[in-house]
Coordinates of C-alpha atoms in Angstrom, one line a residue:
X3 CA -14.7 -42.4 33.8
X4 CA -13.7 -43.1 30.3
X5 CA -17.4 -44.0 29.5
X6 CA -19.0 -40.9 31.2
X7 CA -16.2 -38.5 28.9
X8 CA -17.9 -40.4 26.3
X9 CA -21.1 -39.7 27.3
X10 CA -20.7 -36.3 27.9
X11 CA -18.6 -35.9 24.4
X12 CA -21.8 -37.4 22.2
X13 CA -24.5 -35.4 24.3
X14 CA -22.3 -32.7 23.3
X15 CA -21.6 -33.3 19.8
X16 CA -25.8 -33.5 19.5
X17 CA -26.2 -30.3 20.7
X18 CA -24.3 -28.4 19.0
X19 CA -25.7 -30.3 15.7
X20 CA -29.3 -29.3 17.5
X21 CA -28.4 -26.0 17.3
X22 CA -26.5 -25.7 14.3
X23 CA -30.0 -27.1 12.7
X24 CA -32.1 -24.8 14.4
X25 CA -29.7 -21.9 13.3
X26 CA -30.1 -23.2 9.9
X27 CA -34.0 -23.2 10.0
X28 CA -33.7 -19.6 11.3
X29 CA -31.6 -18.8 8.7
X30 CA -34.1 -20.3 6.2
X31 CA -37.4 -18.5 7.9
X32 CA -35.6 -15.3 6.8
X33 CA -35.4 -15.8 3.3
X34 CA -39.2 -16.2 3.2
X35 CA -39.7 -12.8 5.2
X36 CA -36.9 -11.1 3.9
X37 CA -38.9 -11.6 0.3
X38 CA -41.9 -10.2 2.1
X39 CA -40.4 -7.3 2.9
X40 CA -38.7 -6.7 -0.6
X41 CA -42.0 -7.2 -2.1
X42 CA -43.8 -4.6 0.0
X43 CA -41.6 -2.4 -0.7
X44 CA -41.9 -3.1 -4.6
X45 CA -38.7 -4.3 -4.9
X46 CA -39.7 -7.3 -7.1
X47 CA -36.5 -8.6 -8.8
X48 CA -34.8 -8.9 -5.4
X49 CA -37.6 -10.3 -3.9
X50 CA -38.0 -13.0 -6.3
X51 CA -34.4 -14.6 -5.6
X52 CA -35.7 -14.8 -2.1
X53 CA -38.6 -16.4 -2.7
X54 CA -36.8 -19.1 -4.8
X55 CA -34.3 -19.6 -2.7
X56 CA -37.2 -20.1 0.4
X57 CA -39.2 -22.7 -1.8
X58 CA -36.4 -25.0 -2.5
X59 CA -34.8 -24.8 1.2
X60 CA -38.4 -26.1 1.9
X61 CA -39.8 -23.2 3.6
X62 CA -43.4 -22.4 3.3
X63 CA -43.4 -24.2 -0.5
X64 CA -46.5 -22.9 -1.8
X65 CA -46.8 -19.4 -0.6
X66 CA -42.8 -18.7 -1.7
X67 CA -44.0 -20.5 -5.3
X68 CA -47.2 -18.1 -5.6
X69 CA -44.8 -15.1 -4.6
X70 CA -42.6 -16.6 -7.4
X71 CA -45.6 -16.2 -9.8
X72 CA -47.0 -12.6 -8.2
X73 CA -43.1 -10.7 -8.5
X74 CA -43.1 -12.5 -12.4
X75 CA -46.3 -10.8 -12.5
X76 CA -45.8 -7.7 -11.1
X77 CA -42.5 -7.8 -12.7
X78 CA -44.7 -7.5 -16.3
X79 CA -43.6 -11.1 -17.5
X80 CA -46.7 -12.6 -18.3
X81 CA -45.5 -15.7 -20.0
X82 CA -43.3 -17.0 -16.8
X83 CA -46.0 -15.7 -14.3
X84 CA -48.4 -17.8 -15.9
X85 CA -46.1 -20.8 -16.0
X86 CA -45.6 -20.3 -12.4
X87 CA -48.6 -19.9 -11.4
X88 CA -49.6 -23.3 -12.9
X89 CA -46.8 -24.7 -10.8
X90 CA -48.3 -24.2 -8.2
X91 CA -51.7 -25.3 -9.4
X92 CA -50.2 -28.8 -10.2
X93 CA -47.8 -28.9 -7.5
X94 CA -49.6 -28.0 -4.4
X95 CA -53.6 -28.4 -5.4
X96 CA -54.9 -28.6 -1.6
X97 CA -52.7 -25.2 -0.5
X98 CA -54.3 -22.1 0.7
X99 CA -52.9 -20.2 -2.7
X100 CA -54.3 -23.0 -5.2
X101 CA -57.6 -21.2 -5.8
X102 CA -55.7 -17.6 -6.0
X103 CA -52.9 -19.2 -8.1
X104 CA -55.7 -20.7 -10.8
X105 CA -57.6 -17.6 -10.9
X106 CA -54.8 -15.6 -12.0
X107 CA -53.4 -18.4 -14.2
X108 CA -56.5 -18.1 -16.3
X109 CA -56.8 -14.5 -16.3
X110 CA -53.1 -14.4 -17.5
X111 CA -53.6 -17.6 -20.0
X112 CA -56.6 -15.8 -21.5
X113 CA -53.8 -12.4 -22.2
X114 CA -51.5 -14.6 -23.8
X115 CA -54.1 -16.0 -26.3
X116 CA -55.2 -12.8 -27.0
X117 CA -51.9 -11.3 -28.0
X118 CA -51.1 -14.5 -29.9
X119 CA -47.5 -14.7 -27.8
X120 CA -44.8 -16.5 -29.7
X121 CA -42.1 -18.1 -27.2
X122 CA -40.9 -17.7 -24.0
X123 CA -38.1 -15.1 -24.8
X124 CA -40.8 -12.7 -26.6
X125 CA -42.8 -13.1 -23.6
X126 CA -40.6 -12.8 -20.6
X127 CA -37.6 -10.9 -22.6
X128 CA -35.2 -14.0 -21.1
X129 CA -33.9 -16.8 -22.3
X130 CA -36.0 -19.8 -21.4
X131 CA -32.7 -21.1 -20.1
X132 CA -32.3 -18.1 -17.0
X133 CA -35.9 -16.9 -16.6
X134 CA -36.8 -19.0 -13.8
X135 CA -33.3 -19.0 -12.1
X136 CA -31.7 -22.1 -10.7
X137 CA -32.0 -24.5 -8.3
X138 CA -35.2 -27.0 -7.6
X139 CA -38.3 -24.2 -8.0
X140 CA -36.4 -23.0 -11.4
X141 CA -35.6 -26.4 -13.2
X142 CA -39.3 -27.2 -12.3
X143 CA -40.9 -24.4 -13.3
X144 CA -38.5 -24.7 -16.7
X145 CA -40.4 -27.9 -16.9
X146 CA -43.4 -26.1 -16.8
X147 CA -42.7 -23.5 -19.7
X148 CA -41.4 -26.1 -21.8
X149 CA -44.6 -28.2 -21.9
X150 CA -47.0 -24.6 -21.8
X151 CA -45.2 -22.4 -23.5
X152 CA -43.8 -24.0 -27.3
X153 CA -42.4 -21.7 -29.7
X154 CA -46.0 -21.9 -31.8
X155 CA -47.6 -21.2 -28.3
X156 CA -49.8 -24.5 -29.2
X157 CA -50.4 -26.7 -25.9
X158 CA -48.8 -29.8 -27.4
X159 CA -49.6 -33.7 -25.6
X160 CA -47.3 -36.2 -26.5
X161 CA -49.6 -39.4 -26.1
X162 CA -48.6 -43.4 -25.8
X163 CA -50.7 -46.5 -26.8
X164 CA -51.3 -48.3 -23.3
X165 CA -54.2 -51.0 -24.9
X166 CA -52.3 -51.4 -27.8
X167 CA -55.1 -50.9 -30.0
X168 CA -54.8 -47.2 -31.0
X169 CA -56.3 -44.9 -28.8
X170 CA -54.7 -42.1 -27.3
X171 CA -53.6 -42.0 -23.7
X172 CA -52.2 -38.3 -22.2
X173 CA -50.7 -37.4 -19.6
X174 CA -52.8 -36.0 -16.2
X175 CA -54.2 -35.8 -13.0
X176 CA -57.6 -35.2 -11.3
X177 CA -57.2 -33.6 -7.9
X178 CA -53.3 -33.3 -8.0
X179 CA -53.5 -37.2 -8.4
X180 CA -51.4 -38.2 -12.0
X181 CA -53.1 -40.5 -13.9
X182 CA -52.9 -41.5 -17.8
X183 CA -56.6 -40.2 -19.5
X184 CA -57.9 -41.2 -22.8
X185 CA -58.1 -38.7 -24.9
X186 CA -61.8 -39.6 -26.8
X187 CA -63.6 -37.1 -29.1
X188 CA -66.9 -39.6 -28.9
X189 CA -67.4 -38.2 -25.1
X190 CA -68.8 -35.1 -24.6
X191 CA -67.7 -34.9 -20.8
X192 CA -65.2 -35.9 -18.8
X193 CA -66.1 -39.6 -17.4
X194 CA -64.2 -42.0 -15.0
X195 CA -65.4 -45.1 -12.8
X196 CA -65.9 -44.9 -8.9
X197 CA -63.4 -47.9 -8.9
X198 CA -60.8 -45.7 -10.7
X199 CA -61.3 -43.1 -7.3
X200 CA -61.0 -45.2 -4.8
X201 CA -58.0 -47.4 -6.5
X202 CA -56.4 -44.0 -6.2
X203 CA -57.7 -42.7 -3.2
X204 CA -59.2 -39.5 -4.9
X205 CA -61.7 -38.4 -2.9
X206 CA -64.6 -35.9 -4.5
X207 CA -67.5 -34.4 -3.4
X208 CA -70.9 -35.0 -5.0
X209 CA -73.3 -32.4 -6.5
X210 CA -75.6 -34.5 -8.8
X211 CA -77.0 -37.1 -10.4
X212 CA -77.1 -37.5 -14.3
X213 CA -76.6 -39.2 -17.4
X214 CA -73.3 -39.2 -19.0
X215 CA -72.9 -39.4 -23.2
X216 CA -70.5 -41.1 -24.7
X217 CA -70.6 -42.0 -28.6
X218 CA -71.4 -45.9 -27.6
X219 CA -74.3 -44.7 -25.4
X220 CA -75.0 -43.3 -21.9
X221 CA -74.9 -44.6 -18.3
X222 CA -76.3 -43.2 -15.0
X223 CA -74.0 -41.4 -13.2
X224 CA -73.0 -38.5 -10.1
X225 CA -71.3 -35.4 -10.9
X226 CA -68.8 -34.1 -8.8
X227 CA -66.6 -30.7 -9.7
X228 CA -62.8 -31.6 -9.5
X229 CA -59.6 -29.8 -10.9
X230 CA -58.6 -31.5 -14.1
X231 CA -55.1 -30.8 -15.6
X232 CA -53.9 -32.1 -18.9
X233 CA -50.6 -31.8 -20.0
X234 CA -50.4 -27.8 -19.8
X235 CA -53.9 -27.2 -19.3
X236 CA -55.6 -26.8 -15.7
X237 CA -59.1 -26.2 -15.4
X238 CA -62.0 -26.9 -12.9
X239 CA -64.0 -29.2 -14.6
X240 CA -67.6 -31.2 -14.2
X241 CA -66.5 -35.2 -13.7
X242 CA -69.1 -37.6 -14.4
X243 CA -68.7 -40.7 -12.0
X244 CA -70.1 -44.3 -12.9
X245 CA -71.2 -46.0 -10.1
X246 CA -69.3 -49.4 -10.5
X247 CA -68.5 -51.7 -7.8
X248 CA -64.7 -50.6 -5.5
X249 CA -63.4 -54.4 -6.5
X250 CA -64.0 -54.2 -10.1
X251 CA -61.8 -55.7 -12.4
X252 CA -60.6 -53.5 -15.0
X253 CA -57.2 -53.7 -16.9
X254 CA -56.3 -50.1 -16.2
X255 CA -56.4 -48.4 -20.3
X256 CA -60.5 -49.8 -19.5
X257 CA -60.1 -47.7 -15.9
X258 CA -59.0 -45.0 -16.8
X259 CA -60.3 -41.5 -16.8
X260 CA -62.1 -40.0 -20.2
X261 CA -61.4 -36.7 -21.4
X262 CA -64.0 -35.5 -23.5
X263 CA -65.3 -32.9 -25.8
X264 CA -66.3 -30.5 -22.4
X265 CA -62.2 -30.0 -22.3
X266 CA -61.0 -29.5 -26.1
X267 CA -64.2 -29.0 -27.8
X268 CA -63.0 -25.4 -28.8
X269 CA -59.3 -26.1 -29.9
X270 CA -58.4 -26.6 -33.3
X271 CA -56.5 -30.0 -32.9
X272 CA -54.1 -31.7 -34.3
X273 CA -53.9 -35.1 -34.3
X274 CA -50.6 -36.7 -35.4
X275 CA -50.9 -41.2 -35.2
X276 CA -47.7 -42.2 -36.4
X277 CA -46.0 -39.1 -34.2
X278 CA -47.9 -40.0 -31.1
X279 CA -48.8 -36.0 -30.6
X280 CA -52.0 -33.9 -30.3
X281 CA -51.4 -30.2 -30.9
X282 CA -54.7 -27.6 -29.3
X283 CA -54.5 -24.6 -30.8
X284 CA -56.7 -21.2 -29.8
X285 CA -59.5 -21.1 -32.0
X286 CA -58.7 -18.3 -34.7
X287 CA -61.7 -15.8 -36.3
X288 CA -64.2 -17.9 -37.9
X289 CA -64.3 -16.9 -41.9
X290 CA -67.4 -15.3 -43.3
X291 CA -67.0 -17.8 -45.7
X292 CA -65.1 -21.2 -46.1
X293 CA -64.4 -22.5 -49.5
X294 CA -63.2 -26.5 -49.0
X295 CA -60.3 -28.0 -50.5
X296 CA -59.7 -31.4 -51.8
X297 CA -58.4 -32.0 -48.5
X298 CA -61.5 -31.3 -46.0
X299 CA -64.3 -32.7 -45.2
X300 CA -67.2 -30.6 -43.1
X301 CA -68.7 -32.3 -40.2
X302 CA -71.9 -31.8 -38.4
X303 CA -72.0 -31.2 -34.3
X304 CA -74.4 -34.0 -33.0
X305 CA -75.1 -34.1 -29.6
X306 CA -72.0 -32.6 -29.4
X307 CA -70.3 -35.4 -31.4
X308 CA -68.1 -35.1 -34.6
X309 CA -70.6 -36.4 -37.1
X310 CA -68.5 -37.1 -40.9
X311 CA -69.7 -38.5 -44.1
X312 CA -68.4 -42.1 -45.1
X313 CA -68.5 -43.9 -47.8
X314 CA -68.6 -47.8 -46.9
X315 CA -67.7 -50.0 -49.6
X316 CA -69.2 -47.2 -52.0
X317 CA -72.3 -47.0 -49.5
X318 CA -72.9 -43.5 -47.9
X319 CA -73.4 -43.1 -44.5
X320 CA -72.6 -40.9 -41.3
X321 CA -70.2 -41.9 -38.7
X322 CA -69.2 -40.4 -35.2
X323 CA -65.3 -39.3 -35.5
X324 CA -64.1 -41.3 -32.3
X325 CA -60.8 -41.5 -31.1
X326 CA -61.7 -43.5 -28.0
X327 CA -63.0 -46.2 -30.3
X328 CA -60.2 -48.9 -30.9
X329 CA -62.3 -49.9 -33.8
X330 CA -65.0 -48.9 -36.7
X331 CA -68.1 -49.9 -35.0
X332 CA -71.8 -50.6 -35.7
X333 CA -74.6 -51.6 -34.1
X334 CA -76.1 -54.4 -35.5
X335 CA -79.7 -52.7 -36.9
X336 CA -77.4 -50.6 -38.6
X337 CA -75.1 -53.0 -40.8
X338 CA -78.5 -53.2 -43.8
X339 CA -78.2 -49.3 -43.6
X340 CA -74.5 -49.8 -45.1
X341 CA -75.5 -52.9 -47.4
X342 CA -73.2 -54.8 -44.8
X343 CA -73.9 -58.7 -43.3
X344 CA -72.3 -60.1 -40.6
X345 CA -69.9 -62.8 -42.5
X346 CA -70.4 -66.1 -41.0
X347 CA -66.6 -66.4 -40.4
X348 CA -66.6 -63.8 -37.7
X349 CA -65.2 -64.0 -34.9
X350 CA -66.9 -63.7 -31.2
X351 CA -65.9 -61.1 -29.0
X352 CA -66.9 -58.7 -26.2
X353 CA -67.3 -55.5 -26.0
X354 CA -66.9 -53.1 -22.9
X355 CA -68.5 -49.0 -23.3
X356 CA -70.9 -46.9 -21.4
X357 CA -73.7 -49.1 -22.2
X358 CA -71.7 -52.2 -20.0
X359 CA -70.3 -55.1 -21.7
X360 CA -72.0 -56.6 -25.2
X361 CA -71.3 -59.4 -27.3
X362 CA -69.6 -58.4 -30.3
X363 CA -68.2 -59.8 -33.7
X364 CA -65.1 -58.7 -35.9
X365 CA -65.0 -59.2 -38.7
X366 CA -63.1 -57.1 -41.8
X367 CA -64.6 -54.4 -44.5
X368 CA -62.8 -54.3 -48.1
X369 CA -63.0 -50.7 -48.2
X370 CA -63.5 -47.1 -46.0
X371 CA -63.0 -43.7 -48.0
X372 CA -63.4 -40.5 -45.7
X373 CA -62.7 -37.4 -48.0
X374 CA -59.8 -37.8 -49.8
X375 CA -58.5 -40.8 -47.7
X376 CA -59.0 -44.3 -48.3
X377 CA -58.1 -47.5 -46.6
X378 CA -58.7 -50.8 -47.0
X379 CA -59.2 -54.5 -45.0
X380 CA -60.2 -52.1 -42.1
X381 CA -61.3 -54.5 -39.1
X382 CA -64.9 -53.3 -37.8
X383 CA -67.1 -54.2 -34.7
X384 CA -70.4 -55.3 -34.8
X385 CA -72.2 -54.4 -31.3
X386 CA -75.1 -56.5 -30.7
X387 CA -78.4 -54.8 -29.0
X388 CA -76.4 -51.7 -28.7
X389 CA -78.5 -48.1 -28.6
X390 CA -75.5 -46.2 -30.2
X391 CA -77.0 -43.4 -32.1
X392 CA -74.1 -44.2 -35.6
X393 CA -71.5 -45.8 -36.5
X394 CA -68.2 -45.1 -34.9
X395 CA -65.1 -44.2 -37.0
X396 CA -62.5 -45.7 -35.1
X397 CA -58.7 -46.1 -34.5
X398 CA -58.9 -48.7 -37.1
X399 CA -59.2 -46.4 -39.5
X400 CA -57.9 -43.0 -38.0
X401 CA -54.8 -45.0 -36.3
X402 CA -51.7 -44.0 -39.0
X403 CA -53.6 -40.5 -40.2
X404 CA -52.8 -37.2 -39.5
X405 CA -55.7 -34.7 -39.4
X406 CA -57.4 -31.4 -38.0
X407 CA -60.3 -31.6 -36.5
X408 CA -61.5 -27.3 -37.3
X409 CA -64.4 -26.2 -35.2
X410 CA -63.7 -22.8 -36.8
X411 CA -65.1 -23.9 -40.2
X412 CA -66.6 -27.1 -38.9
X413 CA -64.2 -29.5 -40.6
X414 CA -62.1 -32.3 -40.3
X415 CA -58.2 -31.7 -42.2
X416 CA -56.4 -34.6 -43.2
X417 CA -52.5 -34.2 -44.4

C-alpha cells in the first residue's frame, strides 16, 4: 500500500511539473505574438521588449532577433538596427530571415557610411550600455556594436600570430562556421582548400571552375558563392576552392581560409604589427591632386596586387606588398635582377603556396629600404622554378611596421 501511495505521489508530482512546463511554454509563445501584435499596431518601443524577452526564453530565436532589428529600424535607430541585423546574420546564417536580415544590413551599413556616423550614442541617441536592453539577445547584440560600431566608426580586427612567423590571422567564419582567416593582400580573392571544408563539415555548392591568383602564383580551382563574415563585416562573397585531397596534412595556419583583396580592396587600412590590429576605413573623396610626403610611397595596382618600389641593397626593383608572405621572397631568375646570389651557406628549405610545395633557400640580405624605412639583416626566400610574377615584400620586413595601405591616392603610409 505504502509503495502504490508512492507511486501515485511521483506520477503526481510529474504532472503537475508537465503542466507547469507546458504553462510556461504557453506563457513564452505569447511574448512572441504579443510583440506581433504591438508591432502591427506600430507600437515599436513596446514591442521590442517583447521580442527580446521571446529570443532569450528561446522562442522562435531568429524571427524575435530580426523583429529586434525591424522595431530598431522602424524605431529610426540606424546604428543598433544594423548591429542587430548582423546578429542575426552571424547567429542564425541557415534561418528563413538570414537573407532579409543581410539585405537590410547592407542597405543600413551603406547609410551609416554615408553620413560618416561617429559612435553608437550619436547613432541610436542611447548609451551603448542600455540600447539593446538586458538579458542574453542584449549582452550579445552589445557584443555586436562593440566590434561594428567604434567610436571612429572604423571596422577594427584585432589579429594573432598562429605560424609564428608574422602573418596576420583574424577572426571569421564561412557559412556561420568560425574559423581563424589569413588576412593576405598578395591574394586577390578569397581562397581556402577542399580539406579545410570537409575538416569542418562546410558544405558549399559549386558554380565554376577557375583559376585562382595569389602573389606566389595560381592554381586550378571551383568557385562556390558562400557568406563570408570578418570580424564586423558580412558579405556574400565568391570562394575559390583548391581541389586537395580530404586527408591532407596541413598544420592548420597552412589550412586555413585566405582573405584577399576581393574583401578589403577598397578600405583604407591600417595595419598596426607590434599592436596586432588592422583598422578598414571607408574610402574618403579621392583628391584632384596628391602631393607625397616624406612619408609615402605610391604603389601601382598589378593584377590587382600592391606593386612598391624597393631598393635592395641600393638595387631598384619592384616588389608585391604581401602580408600573407612570412618572408621577402624571390624566385630564383629573379635574384641577377637585384645583383643578388644565392650564398653558398644557405640553408635548404620548403616552401608551400598556390603553386604546391618548392624547394627553397634562406638565406639573409644586408639591407631593404622602402620609402623612408629601412631595415637591415632581413631573412629572404629564394623559390626555385617558381612562376611568381615579383618579388614578395614579406612579414620579414613589414612584421614591426605600422603603415596605410591608401587606395584613395594609391599609396602605402608608414608611421
Amino acid at each position: 500500500m505504502h509503495r502504490y501511495q508512492s507511486l501515485c505521489l511521483a506520477l503526481l508530482f510529474a504532472l503537475l511539473l508537465c503542466a507547469s512546463a507546458l504553462a510556461q511554454n504557453k506563457q513564452n509563445d505569447a511574448l512572441f505574438d504579443k510583440g506581433m501584435e504591438l508591432y502591427k499596431h506600430q507600437r515599436y518601443e513596446e514591442a521590442l521588449t517583447y521580442f527580446r524577452n521571446a529570443h532569450d526564453a528561446g522562442v522562435q530565436r531568429p524571427q524575435s532577433a530580426y523583429y529586434v532589428a525591424v522595431c530598431y529600424q522602424q524605431m529610426g535607430q540606424t546604428q543598433a538596427a544594423h548591429d542587430a541585423f548582423k546578429f542575426v546574420c552571424t547567429k542564425y546564417p541557415a534561418s528563413s530571415v538570414a537573407n532579409a536580415a543581410f539585405g537590410h544590413m547592407k542597405q543600413l551599413g551603406a547609410e551609416l557610411y554615408a553620413n560618416q556616423p561617429g559612435s553608437l550614442t550619436a547613432a541610436s541617441g542611447k548609451d551603448v550600455r542600455t540600447a539593446f536592453g538586458k538579458g542574453e539577445l542584449g549582452n550579445s547584440l552589445r557584443d555586436t556594436a562593440a566590434a561594428s560600431a567604434p567610436p571612429s566608426g572604423d571596422y577594427v580586427l584585432k589579429f594573432s600570430e598562429e605560424a609564428m612567423d608574422g602573418r596576420m590571422y583574424v577572426d571569421g567564419a564561412i557559412n556561420g562556421k568560425e574559423t581563424k582567416m589569413l588576412f593576405d593582400t598578395g591574394s586577390s580573392v578569397m581562397f581556402c582548400r577542399q580539406s579545410f571544408l570537409d575538416k569542418n563539415r562546410i558544405n558549399v555548392k559549386f558554380k565554376a571552375k577557375d583559376r585562382a591568383a595569389g602573389a606566389s602564383g595560381e592554381s586550378s580551382t571551383r568557385v562556390a558563392s558562400v557568406r563570408i563574415s570578418v570580424g564586423p563585416i558580412v558579405r556574400d562573397e565568391q570562394l575559390y576552392v583548391e581541389q586537395d585531397s580530404p586527408d591532407s596534412l596541413y598544420p592548420f595556419y597552412d589550412n586555413c581560409p585566405i582573405v584577399g583583396q576581393s574583401l578589403f580592396r577598397d578600405y583604407i587600412i591600417d595595419i598596426d604589427g607590434p599592436g596586432k590590429t588592422i583598422t578598414l576605413r571607408a574610402p574618403r573623396a579621392i583628391p584632384k591632386k596628391h602631393i607625397l610626403d616624406a612619408r609615402e610611397v605610391p604603389y601601382e595596382r598589378e593584377n590587382d596586387h600592391i606593386v612598391l618600389p624597393v631598393a635592395v641593397n641600393g638595387r631598384e626593383c619592384k616588389m608585391i606588398l604581401d602580408t600573407g608572405a612570412s618572408q621577402v621572397c624571390f624566385a630564383d631568375r629573379q635574384l641577377p635582377l637585384v645583383g643578388l646570389n644565392r650564398p653558398v651557406d644557405s640553408r635548404s628549405s620548403v616552401r608551400r603556396g598556390a603553386e604546391g610545395k618548392r624547394e627553397s633557400f634562406v638565406f639573409n640580405i644586408a639591407n631593404v629600404r622602402v620609402g623612408p624605412v629601412q631595415q637591415s639583416d632581413i631573412e629572404a626566400n629564394v623559390l626555385m622554378n617558381s612562376k611568381i610574377s615579383r618579388p614578395l615584400l614579406g612579414q620579414t620586413f613589414l612584421a614591426p611596421l605600422k603603415y596605410t595601405i591608401d587606395p584613395t591616392c594609391n599609396v602605402v603610409r608608414f608611421h
